Every structure is written in C-alpha cells, then in structure tokens.
Coordinates of C-alpha atoms and ligand atoms in Angstrom, one line a residue:
M1 CA 94.7 68.2 68.2
P2 CA 91.8 65.5 68.3
I3 CA 90.0 64.9 71.8
R4 CA 91.8 61.7 73.3
I5 CA 91.3 60.2 76.6
L6 CA 94.6 60.7 78.4
P7 CA 97.3 57.8 79.1
P8 CA 96.6 56.3 82.5
E9 CA 100.2 57.5 83.9
V10 CA 99.5 61.3 82.7
A11 CA 95.8 60.9 84.5
S12 CA 96.9 59.6 87.6
Q13 CA 100.0 62.4 87.8
I14 CA 97.1 65.2 87.1
A15 CA 95.1 63.6 89.8
A16 CA 98.5 63.3 92.3
G17 CA 99.0 67.0 91.2
E18 CA 95.8 68.0 93.6
V19 CA 97.3 65.7 96.5
V20 CA 100.6 65.8 96.5
E21 CA 102.5 69.5 95.8
R22 CA 105.5 69.3 98.3
P23 CA 107.0 67.2 100.8
A24 CA 104.8 68.3 103.6
S25 CA 101.5 67.0 101.7
V26 CA 103.0 63.5 101.8
V27 CA 103.9 63.5 105.2
K28 CA 100.1 65.2 105.7
E29 CA 98.4 62.1 104.3
L30 CA 100.8 59.6 105.7
V31 CA 100.3 61.3 109.2
E32 CA 96.5 61.0 108.4
N33 CA 96.6 57.4 107.8
A34 CA 98.3 56.6 110.6
L35 CA 96.1 58.3 112.8
D36 CA 93.1 57.0 111.1
A37 CA 94.8 53.5 111.9
G38 CA 94.7 54.5 115.6
A39 CA 98.4 54.6 115.7
R40 CA 99.9 55.6 119.4
S41 CA 103.3 56.6 117.7
I42 CA 104.3 58.0 114.5
T43 CA 107.5 58.5 113.4
V44 CA 108.6 60.9 110.5
S45 CA 112.0 60.4 109.1
L46 CA 113.0 62.9 106.4
G47 CA 116.2 63.2 104.0
N48 CA 117.0 66.5 102.3
A49 CA 113.9 68.1 103.9
G50 CA 111.7 65.3 102.6
R51 CA 113.1 65.5 98.8
T52 CA 114.9 62.4 98.6
L53 CA 113.2 60.7 101.8
V54 CA 109.7 61.0 103.6
Q55 CA 109.2 57.9 106.1
V56 CA 106.3 57.5 108.1
A57 CA 106.4 54.6 110.5
D58 CA 103.3 53.9 112.9
D59 CA 102.1 51.3 115.4
G60 CA 98.8 51.2 114.1
A61 CA 96.7 48.5 112.9
G62 CA 98.2 47.9 109.8
I63 CA 96.9 46.4 106.3
P64 CA 96.4 43.0 105.9
A65 CA 98.9 41.5 103.0
E66 CA 96.1 40.5 100.7
E67 CA 94.9 44.0 101.0
L68 CA 97.8 45.8 100.3
V69 CA 97.8 46.0 96.3
L70 CA 94.4 47.4 96.9
A71 CA 95.5 50.1 99.3
V72 CA 97.7 51.7 96.5
E73 CA 94.8 51.4 93.5
R74 CA 93.1 54.9 93.1
H75 CA 89.7 55.0 95.1
A76 CA 90.2 52.2 97.2
T77 CA 89.3 53.0 100.7
S78 CA 88.5 51.0 103.8
K79 CA 86.8 54.2 105.2
L80 CA 83.8 54.5 103.0
A81 CA 81.3 52.1 101.9
D82 CA 78.6 54.3 100.2
A83 CA 78.1 57.7 98.9
E84 CA 75.9 58.2 102.0
D85 CA 78.8 57.8 104.2
L86 CA 80.5 61.1 102.9
F87 CA 78.1 62.9 104.7
H88 CA 79.3 61.6 108.1
I89 CA 83.0 61.0 107.7
A90 CA 84.5 60.5 111.4
S91 CA 87.9 59.4 109.6
L92 CA 90.9 62.0 108.5
G93 CA 91.1 60.0 105.2
F94 CA 88.1 58.9 102.9
R95 CA 88.8 59.6 99.2
G96 CA 91.7 56.5 98.8
E97 CA 93.6 58.4 96.8
A98 CA 96.8 59.3 98.5
L99 CA 98.9 56.1 98.4
A100 CA 98.1 55.8 94.9
S101 CA 99.0 59.7 94.3
I102 CA 102.3 59.5 96.1
G103 CA 102.8 56.4 94.5
S104 CA 102.5 57.8 91.2
V105 CA 104.8 60.5 91.8
S106 CA 107.8 58.7 93.8
R107 CA 109.4 55.2 94.7
M108 CA 107.2 54.2 97.5
T109 CA 107.7 51.0 99.4
L110 CA 104.9 50.1 101.9
I111 CA 105.6 47.4 104.8
S112 CA 102.6 46.6 106.6
R113 CA 101.6 43.7 109.3
T114 CA 98.4 43.1 111.4
A115 CA 98.2 41.8 114.8
P116 CA 96.8 38.4 113.6
E117 CA 99.7 37.8 110.7
P118 CA 102.7 35.8 111.4
A119 CA 104.5 38.4 109.3
G120 CA 104.5 41.3 107.2
A121 CA 104.1 42.1 103.6
R122 CA 105.9 44.3 101.4
L123 CA 104.8 46.1 98.2
R124 CA 107.0 48.7 96.1
V125 CA 105.3 51.2 93.6
E126 CA 107.6 53.3 91.4
G127 CA 106.1 55.9 89.2
G128 CA 102.8 54.1 89.1
Q129 CA 103.9 50.7 88.6
I130 CA 103.0 48.3 91.2
G131 CA 106.0 45.4 92.2
P132 CA 105.3 42.2 93.5
L133 CA 104.1 41.2 96.8
E134 CA 106.7 40.2 99.3
T135 CA 106.9 38.6 102.6
T136 CA 108.8 40.2 105.3
G137 CA 109.5 40.5 108.9
A138 CA 107.9 43.4 110.6
P139 CA 106.4 44.7 113.7
V140 CA 102.5 45.5 113.7
G141 CA 101.8 48.7 112.1
T142 CA 103.0 50.3 108.8
V143 CA 105.7 52.0 107.4
V144 CA 105.4 53.9 104.5
T145 CA 108.9 54.8 102.7
V146 CA 108.6 57.8 100.1
E147 CA 112.0 58.5 98.0
D148 CA 112.8 60.6 95.3
L149 CA 109.7 62.7 95.3
F150 CA 108.7 63.9 91.6
Y151 CA 111.5 62.5 90.2
N152 CA 109.3 61.6 87.3
V153 CA 107.5 65.0 87.2
P154 CA 110.7 67.2 87.0
A155 CA 108.1 70.1 86.4
R156 CA 106.8 69.7 90.0
L157 CA 110.4 69.5 91.4
K158 CA 111.1 72.8 90.2
F159 CA 108.4 74.3 92.2
L160 CA 109.9 73.2 95.7
K161 CA 111.4 75.7 97.7
Q162 CA 114.3 76.0 99.6
D163 CA 115.2 73.2 102.0
T164 CA 114.5 75.3 104.7
T165 CA 111.6 76.5 103.4
E166 CA 110.0 73.0 102.7
R167 CA 111.1 71.7 106.4
R168 CA 109.4 74.5 108.1
A169 CA 106.0 73.6 106.3
I170 CA 106.9 70.0 107.7
D171 CA 107.8 71.2 111.1
A172 CA 104.6 73.3 111.3
L173 CA 102.3 70.4 110.1
L174 CA 103.9 67.8 112.5
T175 CA 103.7 70.2 115.6
R176 CA 100.3 71.2 114.9
Y177 CA 99.3 67.4 114.8
A178 CA 101.1 67.0 117.8
L179 CA 99.0 69.4 119.4
A180 CA 95.8 68.2 118.2
Y181 CA 96.6 64.7 119.2
P182 CA 98.3 64.9 122.3
L183 CA 98.0 61.4 123.5
V184 CA 99.9 60.0 120.3
R185 CA 103.9 60.1 120.2
F186 CA 105.0 62.1 117.7
K187 CA 108.9 62.2 116.4
L188 CA 110.3 64.0 113.6
N189 CA 113.9 63.6 112.6
E190 CA 116.5 64.2 109.8
G191 CA 119.5 61.9 110.1
S192 CA 120.2 62.2 113.7
T193 CA 118.5 65.5 114.1
V194 CA 115.5 65.2 116.2
S195 CA 113.4 68.5 115.7
L196 CA 110.0 67.3 117.5
Q197 CA 109.7 64.7 119.8
T198 CA 106.2 64.7 122.2
A199 CA 105.4 62.1 125.0
G200 CA 102.0 61.2 124.0
D201 CA 100.9 61.8 128.0
G202 CA 98.5 64.2 126.8
D203 CA 100.6 67.0 128.1
A204 CA 99.6 69.9 125.4
R205 CA 101.5 72.6 127.3
A206 CA 104.9 70.6 126.4
I207 CA 103.6 70.9 122.7
L208 CA 102.7 74.3 122.7
A209 CA 106.2 75.4 124.2
A210 CA 107.7 73.7 120.9
L211 CA 105.1 75.5 119.0
Y212 CA 105.6 79.1 120.3
G213 CA 108.3 79.1 122.6
V214 CA 108.4 78.3 126.3
E215 CA 107.6 81.7 127.6
A216 CA 104.5 82.1 125.4
A217 CA 103.6 78.7 126.2
R218 CA 103.3 79.5 129.6
Q219 CA 101.0 82.1 129.1
M220 CA 98.6 80.9 126.4
L221 CA 94.7 80.9 128.1
E222 CA 93.1 77.5 127.9
V223 CA 89.5 77.8 126.3
M224 CA 86.7 75.1 127.1
A225 CA 83.5 75.3 126.1
E226 CA 80.2 73.0 125.1
E227 CA 76.9 74.0 123.8
D228 CA 74.5 71.5 122.8
D229 CA 76.8 68.8 120.5
F230 CA 79.4 71.5 120.0
H231 CA 82.5 71.4 122.0
L232 CA 85.8 73.9 121.4
S233 CA 88.8 73.3 123.5
G234 CA 92.3 74.8 122.8
Y235 CA 94.5 77.6 123.5
I236 CA 94.6 81.4 122.7
S237 CA 97.1 84.2 123.8
P238 CA 96.3 86.6 126.5
I239 CA 96.2 90.5 125.2
A240 CA 99.5 90.8 125.9
L241 CA 101.0 88.2 123.8
T242 CA 100.6 89.1 119.9
R243 CA 102.3 88.2 116.5
S244 CA 102.4 90.7 113.5
N245 CA 100.3 88.5 111.5
R246 CA 97.5 85.8 111.5
K247 CA 99.4 82.6 110.6
E248 CA 99.4 81.6 114.2
I249 CA 95.6 80.9 114.3
T250 CA 95.2 77.1 114.1
F251 CA 92.0 75.5 113.5
F252 CA 91.2 71.9 113.9
V253 CA 88.0 70.5 113.0
N254 CA 87.1 66.9 114.1
G255 CA 90.8 66.3 114.2
R256 CA 91.4 68.0 110.6
W257 CA 93.7 70.9 110.3
V258 CA 91.8 73.4 108.3
R259 CA 93.5 76.5 106.8
D260 CA 92.0 80.2 105.9
T261 CA 88.6 79.4 107.6
P262 CA 86.0 81.9 108.2
L263 CA 87.0 81.0 111.6
N264 CA 90.1 82.9 111.8
A265 CA 87.7 86.2 112.0
A266 CA 85.6 84.8 114.8
V267 CA 88.7 84.9 116.9
L268 CA 89.5 88.1 115.6
Q269 CA 86.3 89.5 116.6
A270 CA 86.9 87.9 120.1
Y271 CA 89.9 90.3 120.3
H272 CA 88.1 92.9 119.1
T273 CA 89.4 96.5 120.8
L274 CA 91.7 94.3 123.2
L275 CA 94.7 94.3 120.4
M276 CA 96.4 96.9 118.3
V277 CA 96.0 97.7 114.9
G278 CA 98.3 95.1 113.2
R279 CA 98.6 92.8 116.0
Y280 CA 97.3 89.5 116.1
P281 CA 96.7 86.5 118.9
I282 CA 97.9 83.2 118.7
A283 CA 95.5 80.4 118.7
A284 CA 95.3 76.8 118.4
L285 CA 91.4 75.6 118.9
F286 CA 90.1 72.4 118.4
I287 CA 86.4 71.9 117.4
R288 CA 84.2 68.8 117.7
I289 CA 81.0 68.6 116.2
P290 CA 79.0 66.0 114.8
P291 CA 80.2 64.8 111.6
E292 CA 76.9 65.6 109.9
E293 CA 77.3 69.1 110.4
V294 CA 80.5 69.6 108.4
D295 CA 81.3 68.7 104.6
V296 CA 85.0 67.6 104.5
N297 CA 84.7 66.6 100.8
V298 CA 85.2 70.3 99.1
H299 CA 89.0 70.5 98.8
P300 CA 91.6 68.6 97.1
A301 CA 93.9 68.3 100.0
K302 CA 91.0 68.7 102.5
A303 CA 92.3 71.8 104.0
E304 CA 88.9 73.4 104.0
V305 CA 85.7 72.1 105.0
R306 CA 82.2 73.9 105.0
F307 CA 80.0 73.8 107.8
R308 CA 76.3 72.9 107.5
N309 CA 75.3 75.8 109.6
P310 CA 78.2 78.5 109.3
D311 CA 77.0 81.2 111.7
R312 CA 76.4 79.1 114.4
V313 CA 79.8 77.7 114.5
F314 CA 80.8 81.0 114.0
S315 CA 79.2 82.6 116.9
F316 CA 80.2 79.3 119.2
V317 CA 83.8 80.2 118.4
Q318 CA 83.5 84.0 118.9
R319 CA 81.5 83.9 122.0
S320 CA 83.5 81.1 123.8
T321 CA 87.0 82.7 122.7
R322 CA 85.9 86.2 124.1
R323 CA 84.2 84.7 127.4
A324 CA 87.9 82.9 127.7
L325 CA 89.7 86.1 127.4
L326 CA 87.4 88.1 129.8
A327 CA 87.5 85.5 132.3
Y328 CA 91.2 85.1 132.4
A329 CA 92.2 89.0 131.8
P330 CA 89.5 91.2 133.3
V331 CA 89.6 94.1 131.0
P332 CA 88.3 97.5 132.5
Q333 CA 85.6 99.1 130.8
V334 CA 86.9 102.5 131.1
A335 CA 86.5 104.6 128.1
P336 CA 89.7 105.8 127.3
Q337 CA 88.7 109.9 127.3
N338 CA 87.5 109.6 130.7
L339 CA 91.3 109.2 131.6
W340 CA 92.3 112.6 130.6
G341 CA 93.8 114.6 133.3
T342 CA 92.6 112.3 136.0
T343 CA 95.2 111.4 138.4
D344 CA 94.8 107.8 138.7
N345 CA 94.9 106.5 135.3
R346 CA 95.3 103.1 136.0
P347 CA 92.4 100.8 134.9
Q348 CA 89.9 100.1 137.5
T349 CA 90.6 96.4 137.7
T350 CA 88.1 93.8 139.1
D351 CA 90.3 91.8 142.0
S352 CA 90.6 88.4 140.7
G353 CA 93.7 86.3 141.5
P354 CA 97.0 87.8 143.7
Q355 CA 97.4 90.9 144.1
V356 CA 101.2 91.8 143.2
D357 CA 102.8 95.1 143.8
P358 CA 101.8 97.2 140.6
G359 CA 105.5 98.4 140.6
W360 CA 106.7 99.6 137.5
V361 CA 103.2 100.1 136.5
L362 CA 103.3 100.2 132.5
A363 CA 106.0 98.7 130.7
H364 CA 107.1 95.8 132.6
D365 CA 103.6 94.0 133.1
Y366 CA 103.5 94.1 129.4
G367 CA 107.1 92.6 128.9
P368 CA 108.0 88.9 130.1
Q369 CA 107.2 88.5 133.7
T370 CA 109.6 88.5 136.7
P371 CA 110.2 85.2 138.3
E372 CA 108.8 86.3 141.6
N373 CA 105.3 87.0 140.1
R374 CA 105.2 84.0 137.7
P375 CA 102.6 81.5 139.0
S376 CA 103.3 77.9 138.3
S377 CA 103.1 77.0 135.0
A378 CA 99.8 75.0 135.2
E379 CA 98.0 78.0 135.7
P380 CA 97.0 81.0 133.3
S381 CA 99.5 83.7 134.0
S382 CA 97.2 86.8 133.0
I383 CA 95.4 87.1 135.9
V384 CA 98.4 88.7 137.2
Q385 CA 98.9 90.4 134.4
G386 CA 95.6 91.7 134.2
A387 CA 95.3 93.1 137.6
S388 CA 98.0 95.4 137.0
S389 CA 98.4 96.4 133.2
A390 CA 98.0 99.6 132.1
L391 CA 96.5 98.8 128.4
P392 CA 98.2 99.8 125.5
F393 CA 95.3 102.3 124.0
E394 CA 95.1 103.9 127.6
R395 CA 95.6 107.8 127.2
V396 CA 98.6 109.4 129.1
P397 CA 97.8 112.7 130.9
L398 CA 99.1 115.9 130.0
L399 CA 102.7 115.7 130.9
R400 CA 105.2 118.5 131.8
L401 CA 108.8 118.1 129.9
I402 CA 111.8 118.0 132.2
G403 CA 114.1 117.6 129.5
Q404 CA 116.1 114.9 127.4
I405 CA 118.6 112.3 129.0
G406 CA 121.2 110.4 126.8
A407 CA 120.2 111.9 123.6
T408 CA 117.5 108.7 123.8
Y409 CA 114.6 109.4 126.5
L410 CA 112.9 112.2 127.3
V411 CA 112.1 112.9 131.0
A412 CA 108.5 114.4 132.0
E413 CA 106.2 115.0 135.1
G414 CA 102.5 113.7 135.2
P415 CA 99.9 114.3 137.7
D416 CA 100.9 110.9 139.0
G417 CA 104.8 110.6 138.9
L418 CA 107.6 110.6 136.7
Y419 CA 107.5 109.5 133.1
L420 CA 110.5 108.1 131.2
I421 CA 109.8 108.2 127.4
D422 CA 111.6 106.3 124.5
Q423 CA 111.6 108.9 121.7
H424 CA 112.3 106.6 119.0
A425 CA 109.2 104.1 120.0
A426 CA 107.2 107.5 120.8
H427 CA 107.9 108.7 117.5
E428 CA 107.2 105.6 115.6
R429 CA 103.9 105.8 117.4
V430 CA 103.1 109.4 116.5
L431 CA 104.0 109.2 112.9
F432 CA 102.2 106.0 112.7
E433 CA 98.6 107.4 113.9
K434 CA 99.1 110.3 111.9
L435 CA 99.8 108.1 109.0
M436 CA 96.8 105.9 109.3
A437 CA 94.5 108.6 110.4
Q438 CA 95.2 110.2 106.9
F439 CA 95.4 106.9 105.1
E440 CA 91.7 106.3 106.5
Q441 CA 90.7 109.3 105.5
K442 CA 91.8 108.7 102.1
N443 CA 93.8 112.1 102.2
I444 CA 97.6 111.2 102.6
P445 CA 99.2 114.3 101.3
S446 CA 102.2 113.9 99.3
Q447 CA 105.3 115.9 98.4
S448 CA 107.2 115.7 95.2
L449 CA 111.0 115.5 95.5
L450 CA 113.3 117.8 94.1
T451 CA 115.6 115.3 92.9
P452 CA 114.1 111.6 92.5
A453 CA 115.8 109.1 94.4
V454 CA 117.0 106.2 92.5
V455 CA 117.0 102.6 94.0
E456 CA 118.6 99.4 92.8
L457 CA 116.5 96.5 93.8
S458 CA 117.0 92.6 92.9
R459 CA 114.9 91.6 90.1
P460 CA 112.2 89.7 92.2
Q461 CA 112.3 92.6 94.8
A462 CA 111.3 94.8 91.4
E463 CA 108.6 92.8 90.2
L464 CA 107.0 92.5 93.9
L465 CA 107.1 96.6 94.0
A466 CA 105.5 96.4 90.8
S467 CA 102.7 94.5 91.6
Q468 CA 102.2 96.8 94.6
V469 CA 102.3 100.3 93.2
P470 CA 98.7 101.2 93.6
V471 CA 99.4 100.5 97.6
L472 CA 102.3 102.8 97.9
E473 CA 100.0 105.4 95.8
R474 CA 97.5 105.3 98.6
L475 CA 100.2 105.7 101.4
G476 CA 101.4 108.8 99.7
F477 CA 104.6 107.0 97.7
H478 CA 104.8 107.8 94.1
V479 CA 107.3 105.3 92.3
E480 CA 108.1 104.6 88.7
P481 CA 109.9 101.7 87.6
F482 CA 113.7 103.0 86.4
G483 CA 115.4 100.5 83.8
T484 CA 114.7 96.8 84.4
S485 CA 115.0 96.4 88.1
A486 CA 115.5 100.0 89.7
F487 CA 112.8 102.4 90.9
Q488 CA 112.4 106.1 91.3
V489 CA 110.8 107.6 94.2
R490 CA 109.1 110.8 92.8
A491 CA 107.0 111.7 95.8
M492 CA 106.5 110.8 99.4
P493 CA 104.0 111.4 102.2
A494 CA 104.5 114.8 103.2
M495 CA 105.3 114.1 106.8
F496 CA 108.3 112.3 105.9
A497 CA 109.4 114.8 103.3
R498 CA 112.7 115.3 105.2
S499 CA 113.6 111.5 105.2
D500 CA 115.7 109.6 103.3
P501 CA 113.4 108.1 100.2
A502 CA 115.8 105.3 99.4
A503 CA 115.7 104.1 103.1
A504 CA 111.7 104.4 103.0
L505 CA 111.5 102.1 99.5
R506 CA 113.9 99.6 100.8
T507 CA 111.9 99.3 103.9
L508 CA 108.5 98.8 101.6
V509 CA 109.9 96.1 99.7
E510 CA 111.2 94.1 102.7
D511 CA 107.2 94.3 103.8
F512 CA 106.0 92.9 100.6
E513 CA 108.9 90.2 100.7
E514 CA 107.8 89.1 104.1
D515 CA 104.4 88.1 103.4
E516 CA 103.3 86.7 100.6
A517 CA 99.4 87.2 100.4
P518 CA 98.8 89.6 103.1
L519 CA 95.3 91.2 103.4
Q520 CA 94.9 94.4 101.8
N521 CA 94.0 96.6 105.2
E522 CA 96.7 94.7 107.2
L523 CA 99.1 95.0 104.3
E524 CA 98.8 98.9 104.9
A525 CA 98.9 99.0 108.5
K526 CA 102.2 96.9 108.5
I527 CA 103.9 99.0 105.9
A528 CA 103.0 102.3 107.8
G529 CA 104.5 100.7 110.8
R530 CA 107.7 99.4 108.9
V531 CA 107.9 103.0 107.2
C532 CA 107.3 105.1 110.7
K533 CA 110.0 102.8 112.5
R534 CA 112.6 103.4 110.0
L535 CA 111.8 107.1 110.0
A536 CA 111.4 108.0 113.4
V537 CA 114.0 109.8 115.2
K538 CA 116.9 107.4 116.5
A539 CA 118.0 106.9 119.7
G540 CA 121.3 108.7 120.3
Q541 CA 119.5 112.1 118.4
V542 CA 119.5 115.2 120.1
L543 CA 116.6 116.9 119.8
S544 CA 115.6 120.6 120.6
P545 CA 113.6 121.6 123.3
E546 CA 110.7 122.4 120.7
E547 CA 111.2 119.0 119.3
Q548 CA 111.1 117.4 122.6
R549 CA 107.9 119.2 123.5
G550 CA 106.1 118.6 119.9
L551 CA 106.9 115.0 120.4
L552 CA 105.4 115.0 123.9
S553 CA 102.4 116.7 123.0
D554 CA 101.8 114.5 119.7
L555 CA 102.0 111.5 122.0
E556 CA 99.2 112.7 124.7
A557 CA 96.9 113.1 121.4
C558 CA 97.6 109.6 120.2
A559 CA 95.0 106.8 120.6
S560 CA 97.3 104.2 121.9
P561 CA 100.1 106.3 123.4
R562 CA 101.7 103.6 125.6
T563 CA 103.1 101.2 122.8
C564 CA 104.7 101.8 119.6
P565 CA 103.2 100.2 116.5
H566 CA 104.9 97.0 117.0
G567 CA 104.1 96.5 120.6
R568 CA 106.8 97.9 122.7
P569 CA 106.3 100.1 125.3
T570 CA 107.0 103.9 124.8
M571 CA 107.0 104.6 128.0
I572 CA 107.8 103.6 131.6
H573 CA 105.9 105.3 134.6
L574 CA 107.2 105.6 138.1
T575 CA 104.2 106.4 140.0
V576 CA 104.2 108.7 142.9
D577 CA 103.2 105.9 145.5
M578 CA 106.1 103.7 143.8
L579 CA 108.5 106.6 144.5
E580 CA 107.4 106.6 148.1
R581 CA 107.9 103.2 149.1
Q582 CA 111.3 103.1 147.2
F583 CA 112.3 106.0 149.3
G584 CA 110.9 104.4 152.6
R585 CA 108.3 107.5 152.9
K586 CA 105.6 105.0 152.8
G587 CA 104.8 101.3 153.8
A588 CA 107.4 98.9 154.1
R589 CA 108.9 96.9 150.9
Ligands
LIG1 P1 92.1 56.8 102.5 O1 92.7 57.5 103.7 O2 91.6 58.1 101.8 O3 91.3 55.9 102.5 P2 94.7 56.2 101.4 O4 95.1 55.8 100.0 O5 95.6 57.1 102.0 O6 93.0 56.4 101.1 O7 94.9 54.9 101.7 C1 94.0 53.6 101.1 C2 93.7 52.9 102.4 O8 95.2 52.3 102.8 C3 93.2 53.3 103.7 O9 91.7 53.0 103.5 C4 93.5 52.3 104.6 O10 92.6 51.2 104.5 C5 94.7 51.6 104.2 N1 95.9 52.2 104.8 C6 96.7 53.5 104.3 N2 97.8 53.8 105.5 C7 97.5 53.1 106.5 C8 98.3 53.0 107.8 N3 99.4 53.5 108.0 N4 97.8 51.8 108.5 C9 96.7 51.3 108.1 N5 96.1 51.1 107.2 C10 96.1 52.0 105.9
LIG2 MG1 94.7 58.6 103.4

C-alpha cells in the first residue's frame, strides 16, 4: 500500500484510543475538567455501567457560549498558553484533547453557562461531527452527557469488561477523587441507586469508610509532613491492618491520581519488617510539590508522572510514612531470638496512650477491637493496639503439649500460661515457611506421582496456567498440558506428596485468575500461601500424639509463628497473670 495521510475521522479515533479506553476514562476526564473549573459539587450519573450513559454535571465556572465549539476541538485548551507552561502545570488538564476524543467515539452533548451569561448554550457532537450551537436554559456550570460510548468503534466495545468490572473501576476512581478533594461534594448514581455521596465538608474519614469500610477507616493513621516546599498528607494503615495485594496504595501528586509509581515502593519500605510476607498496607497519600518539580506530560491518560528529583520525593515519602507509623504504633526493638525461653514474651512497649488490660494478649489485639477499648473515631486507635500487641513475627517459647480438643485445637503449656493453638492455621504457617525457605534456596524437593492426576479446566484457565508453568516449576510442581484444556500433574513438592494433586492445581489456577499482573516474587508467596492453606490439616481432623507434637515443635521453629500466612492468629495465649485475675487470685477485675 502507498503511504497516505489518514482521513481525519480515523486519525481522531486513534488519538481517542489513547485517552478513552473505557467508561472510567470518560469519567476521569470529565471529573478532572469539573475540578479544574472550580466545581464544589460534581454529580456523575451512569447507564449500564457507563456504556450507554456517562453524565457529569458540575457547578464550576462554565464555558462561554462563544467558546463551546472550540472546547470540543482537538488541542483546544484554556489551561496552557505556550510551551513554557508545560513545565509548571497546576491544572489537571492541559492537552485540550479529552472533549475532542470523547466526542469522536460517542454521542456527546455539552450544556454550559457562565455566571455573566443570561442563558446556557448547548452543543452536540456525534462521532466527531459537531452540530449547531443552541441556546438553552441552564444553571451556571457544565453538564457533559456521553451516550453510547464506542458506538462507532465496535472493536473497542469488545474490549469492555463485564458491567460489574467497569462499574468497579468507576467507583474506585470516584471514591479516590472524593478522598483527594474532601471539600468537593461528589455523587455517583446509576438510575436511582446512589453508590457514593460525600458531604464536601472536608471530613476525610467518612470518605475513607466508603473506600475501605468503617472499621478500617477508624484504624487508619493520619500522615502529615512537610519538608521545605514538599508536603505530604493522607492516611496509612497500622501494621495490624493489611491486604493481600498492593492495589490499595493510592497516590495523588498535586491533585492528580497517579498509578504504579515507584512511590509505592517507598511506602512498602516504610513498613519493612513490620508486615508479614505477602501482606501489604493500605495507603492514600497526597503529595504537593511545586509544579515545576514534576513532569505530568509523560502518559497519554496522565496516569504517570516523572519527578525532577525522584530520590528526594522517594525518601521524603518513605521517611514521613515510617515516622507516622512508628509514632502511632511503637514497635519494640527486640530481636525475636532474644525471646526464646524467656518468661515474658510480650514486647517491651513504650508507655504511650491509655493502658488497657492485656487480657487475651495475642489474638484479640490483632482482630477488631472490642467496644470498650475503642477510642473515639477521631483518634488513631493503634496507640492502644501497639501497647499490648504481640507482634506476628515474635517467637513462641518452648511448649509442653497437653492434647487436642474438639479435633481442632491443640492445648499446650508455656512458661507464661496456657496456649490454645488452631491446628489448621498453625499447620498452614509451618508449611508456608518450609516451602518459602526451600524456595529461597532454589531447592524445593519435588516428588513424582505414581499416577499423574488429570485436571479439567476451562479454556481461559488452561491458558493462564500454561503461561505460568515456569513459576510452578520453581515451586516444585511439574504440570503438563493434556489435551486442549486439561493438565496433568506429574510431580508435586515433596512436602505435599500425600495431598490431593488436583486440589492443589485448582488452587494454583485460582491464584493466577485473581491477580492480573502480580509481581513475580509476591506471586510465588501468594501461591505458596494458597497451596498451604488448601493442603494443611483441617479443623475436625484427629491428630495422633506424634502429629500433635510434630506440629507444635514445627511451629516453635517458625519465624512468624503467631499468625497464619493470611494474617489470622494461630494461637490464643492465656497468661498466668490473666488466669490469676480471672480466678480472683490477684487484683480485682
Ligand atoms: P483540557 O482539560 O486539557 O484543557 P479538554 O478537552 O478536557 O481539555 O477541555 C477543553 C477545554 O474546555 C478546557 O480547557 C476548558 O476550558 C473547557 N472545559 C471543559 N470542561 C469544562 C467544565 N466542566 N467546566 C468548564 N470548562 C470546561
Ligand atoms: Mg480536560
């Protein structure tokens, strides 16, 4: 084919492809425009998760009637004057592309009015064709209605996910913007269902609750730091509150949501050694730095930025976060080994905040708090938690087995009281640490199965699994495709040799499905955790005395014996002191 200049419709659809990928991208661009226009109230309405309708109404400055046609032209913006401006951008938009792009792949109607104008103006753009400018009654502000997104680009339409997925992306986006702009009133509705509504009164905790749930929001710690002209504010989770992936780390840089930034690593570093393998904090952090310190013009959807001085930003975030974390939840500086065989294995905590009776020392301080010791919602609650928690990576002393109860728990005596151990959680922990230790030494003994197990999978599952064969090999699984969508397991890690290979394989597939693009090392830890969970002894399984003793001594040898790999407690500790109080032998309760 000879070289030709593309027809303008094709060129603009290509350009639109970079900006508008899915309904959530439309919401993002329109909400950013509303914020740039100084809106105090932004209402987003959806139809069919945004496929048939995305409408964003704001009470911002509006667009003068005579500029409305210009607003939908490509590279038409009121936010940049010359190339120099590109290097200190204070607005969210600057390329003048969004309205043009959206208009070229949908049926878009713009209604807008500025304060001095007596009436509003309306303009319709359909598949890039701009209609006539009309006068209409309208309040001050702008309403952009986007119908039938991608109606003229069927190929794009096919890439949209299920409604629930598209809606979740919009929800996630808007909730985060609401958190970043607590003084703006946000509302998200689909028909009569309102899924988000904020007051715009600056109360960030209420928005946190919408994002992470009420209990988590209550526990989140506030971060506030300033170094010269760098500012950081936001919320991070205390060490007792974790998630199994890093998706809950959110960053805004100068009011702009940026994704997958190296800053995530700064936050993870702040938690270094405080969280278990495979657990991640929740964080929503807002950085303000002078606009010339950051280049926002590096990503088509403006989802990434480049810092002029990345090291400085990184260490500022890492330091500030770490400081906030330690200030709220004092972490005892005791090497775990020193706790071996000592009688008091509770951390030597600094005395800050109200003292609570340690009570059920281990487990319960890591679970939700009881109503009595819950501080008022305005205060960070981890002061209480930090004061009496045994940390998950603290060793347990040598234990004397007493026996098994309910075919579910082991009972044991330690130097400082009674231990109730959940056999399933404990075994999970033991298997996990063994597997990860072998994995780190790149030496997972594998054992061939006498009769390979065949597992039928769905086509997409089989494809996923096929792409992850090398990971499985490293974990000691040897699997081979068997027909179009079945696999056979030929070998398993030796430590699981007696378990059900089919169950193990299904567990692995679930893991691949859950995470779209996990990082390699965390993927392996996650898979190991899942497999261990599946293959650990169950509650209700009677264990022989040897098995009980074996489990106990394996647990004593673990680096983090007090929680299972998923963060649940493996044991409850009733201290001598507590028993004495309960029986009225000491003090009054
Ligand atoms: P950009 O935001 O990069 O300038 P857009 O295509 O998103 O480009 O918008 C083009 C112009 O239209 C903006 O520069 C702004 O002047 C105007 N505009 C768009 N949306 C709004 C709005 N909600 N309120 C006021 N003005 C708007
Ligand atoms: Mg814009």
